[in-house]
Amino acid sequence: MLHVINTKKSPTPLGPYVQAIDIGNITFVSGQIGIRPDTNVIPDNVYDQTYQSLENIKNIIEAADLQINNIIKTTLFIIDINDVPIINASYIKFFHSSSSYEDTILPTRSCVEVSKLPKNAKIEIEAIAARIL
């Protein structure tokens, strides 16, 4: 059974899609850019955009009764491959500060350079989270 996940703690979708769909043991989260849901502002730098994108994902999966530790895969869409070291620093900080485990296991990941993202964002991140039985 499909269950649409929607939370006001993350930005409203920018197009005809939902924030996430839960199919029971797996939740698929739509790509999130670094929009702050309370202000609709996107930070100027890729470090803060990365962190906010992940915060948005966290809020969505928490609405599905999941945690950061349940994320098994992320896909990063970035406009400049040279930003990867900065993105990695923000990404690692987020997962280590948000995980409830002492030894954080990072999810699998793909990273793709693209020519442009919505609202001129520097990064967009989508995620897949799974319920561990």
Short mmCIF file of C-alpha atoms in Angstrom, two decimals:
data_model
loop_
_atom_site.label_atom_id
_atom_site.label_comp_id
_atom_site.label_asym_id
_atom_site.label_seq_id
_atom_site.Cartn_x
_atom_site.Cartn_y
_atom_site.Cartn_z
CA MET A 1 0.00 0.00 0.00
CA LEU A 2 1.29 3.48 -0.89
CA HIS A 3 1.25 6.18 1.77
CA VAL A 4 2.02 9.78 0.85
CA ILE A 5 4.28 11.54 3.37
CA ASN A 6 3.82 15.27 3.81
CA THR A 7 5.11 17.57 6.54
CA LYS A 8 5.09 21.33 7.02
CA LYS A 9 8.57 20.97 8.57
CA SER A 10 9.98 20.68 5.04
CA PRO A 11 9.36 22.90 2.00
CA THR A 12 6.27 22.47 -0.11
CA PRO A 13 7.13 20.67 -3.37
CA LEU A 14 8.00 23.03 -6.21
CA GLY A 15 6.09 20.97 -8.77
CA PRO A 16 3.56 18.17 -9.25
CA TYR A 17 5.09 15.63 -6.86
CA VAL A 18 4.94 14.66 -3.18
CA GLN A 19 7.63 14.96 -0.51
CA ALA A 20 7.83 11.18 -0.12
CA ILE A 21 6.02 7.89 -0.64
CA ASP A 22 6.17 5.10 1.91
CA ILE A 23 5.51 1.58 0.61
CA GLY A 24 5.70 -0.19 3.97
CA ASN A 25 9.32 -1.08 4.45
CA ILE A 26 10.86 1.56 2.17
CA THR A 27 10.32 5.32 1.93
CA PHE A 28 11.36 7.22 -1.19
CA VAL A 29 12.07 10.91 -0.57
CA SER A 30 11.83 13.37 -3.46
CA GLY A 31 14.83 15.58 -4.16
CA GLN A 32 15.25 18.34 -1.60
CA ILE A 33 17.05 21.61 -2.14
CA GLY A 34 18.22 23.71 0.78
CA ILE A 35 15.08 25.81 1.24
CA ARG A 36 14.41 26.71 4.86
CA PRO A 37 10.73 25.84 5.34
CA ASP A 38 10.12 28.64 7.86
CA THR A 39 11.46 31.43 5.61
CA ASN A 40 11.55 29.95 2.08
CA VAL A 41 15.13 31.24 1.87
CA ILE A 42 17.99 29.25 0.34
CA PRO A 43 21.43 29.83 1.92
CA ASP A 44 24.04 31.29 -0.42
CA ASN A 45 26.73 28.65 0.05
CA VAL A 46 26.83 24.96 -0.82
CA TYR A 47 27.85 23.91 2.71
CA ASP A 48 24.68 25.35 4.26
CA GLN A 49 22.51 24.23 1.33
CA THR A 50 23.76 20.67 1.79
CA TYR A 51 23.00 20.71 5.51
CA GLN A 52 19.53 22.23 4.99
CA SER A 53 18.69 19.73 2.23
CA LEU A 54 19.53 16.93 4.67
CA GLU A 55 17.48 18.61 7.43
CA ASN A 56 14.53 18.69 5.04
CA ILE A 57 14.99 14.97 4.33
CA LYS A 58 15.26 14.25 8.07
CA ASN A 59 11.97 16.06 8.73
CA ILE A 60 10.24 14.11 5.96
CA ILE A 61 11.43 10.69 7.08
CA GLU A 62 10.57 11.51 10.69
CA ALA A 63 7.01 12.15 9.47
CA ALA A 64 7.17 8.53 8.24
CA ASP A 65 8.31 7.37 11.71
CA LEU A 66 11.88 6.82 10.54
CA GLN A 67 15.25 8.23 11.62
CA ILE A 68 18.45 9.30 9.92
CA ASN A 69 19.87 5.85 10.64
CA ASN A 70 17.21 4.39 8.34
CA ILE A 71 18.58 6.19 5.25
CA ILE A 72 20.24 3.59 3.06
CA LYS A 73 20.84 5.60 -0.14
CA THR A 74 21.20 9.21 -1.19
CA THR A 75 21.64 10.74 -4.60
CA LEU A 76 23.27 14.16 -4.82
CA PHE A 77 22.76 16.42 -7.80
CA ILE A 78 25.32 19.25 -7.79
CA ILE A 79 26.09 22.06 -10.18
CA ASP A 80 29.86 22.07 -9.58
CA ILE A 81 31.83 18.85 -9.02
CA ASN A 82 34.60 20.96 -7.47
CA ASP A 83 32.26 21.55 -4.49
CA VAL A 84 32.46 17.89 -3.42
CA PRO A 85 34.97 18.47 -0.58
CA ILE A 86 32.74 21.21 0.92
CA ILE A 87 29.62 19.07 0.41
CA ASN A 88 31.36 16.11 2.06
CA ALA A 89 32.26 18.18 5.12
CA SER A 90 28.64 19.30 5.58
CA TYR A 91 27.29 15.81 4.80
CA ILE A 92 29.55 14.13 7.38
CA LYS A 93 28.77 16.75 10.02
CA PHE A 94 25.04 16.28 9.47
CA PHE A 95 25.08 12.49 9.70
CA HIS A 96 27.37 12.42 12.73
CA SER A 97 25.34 15.03 14.62
CA SER A 98 21.93 13.56 13.66
CA SER A 99 22.59 9.85 14.13
CA SER A 100 21.46 8.10 17.28
CA TYR A 101 24.27 5.56 16.92
CA GLU A 102 27.74 6.11 18.36
CA ASP A 103 29.33 4.71 15.18
CA THR A 104 27.40 6.31 12.34
CA ILE A 105 27.03 4.22 9.20
CA LEU A 106 26.75 6.55 6.24
CA PRO A 107 24.30 5.59 3.49
CA THR A 108 25.34 4.51 0.03
CA ARG A 109 25.56 7.49 -2.30
CA SER A 110 25.72 8.65 -5.88
CA CYS A 111 26.79 12.13 -6.92
CA VAL A 112 25.97 13.63 -10.30
CA GLU A 113 26.97 17.00 -11.73
CA VAL A 114 24.09 18.78 -13.48
CA SER A 115 23.86 22.07 -15.36
CA LYS A 116 21.11 23.70 -13.29
CA LEU A 117 18.77 23.07 -10.35
CA PRO A 118 15.46 24.65 -9.30
CA LYS A 119 15.71 28.11 -7.71
CA ASN A 120 19.41 28.21 -8.74
CA ALA A 121 20.27 25.84 -5.90
CA LYS A 122 23.79 24.43 -5.78
CA ILE A 123 22.69 20.98 -4.59
CA GLU A 124 19.62 18.74 -4.50
CA ILE A 125 19.50 15.50 -2.52
CA GLU A 126 17.05 12.61 -2.74
CA ALA A 127 16.98 9.68 -0.36
CA ILE A 128 15.71 6.17 0.24
CA ALA A 129 15.06 5.01 3.81
CA ALA A 130 14.24 1.47 4.94
CA ARG A 131 12.65 0.02 8.01
CA ILE A 132 15.05 -2.48 9.53
CA LEU A 133 13.10 -5.56 10.60
#
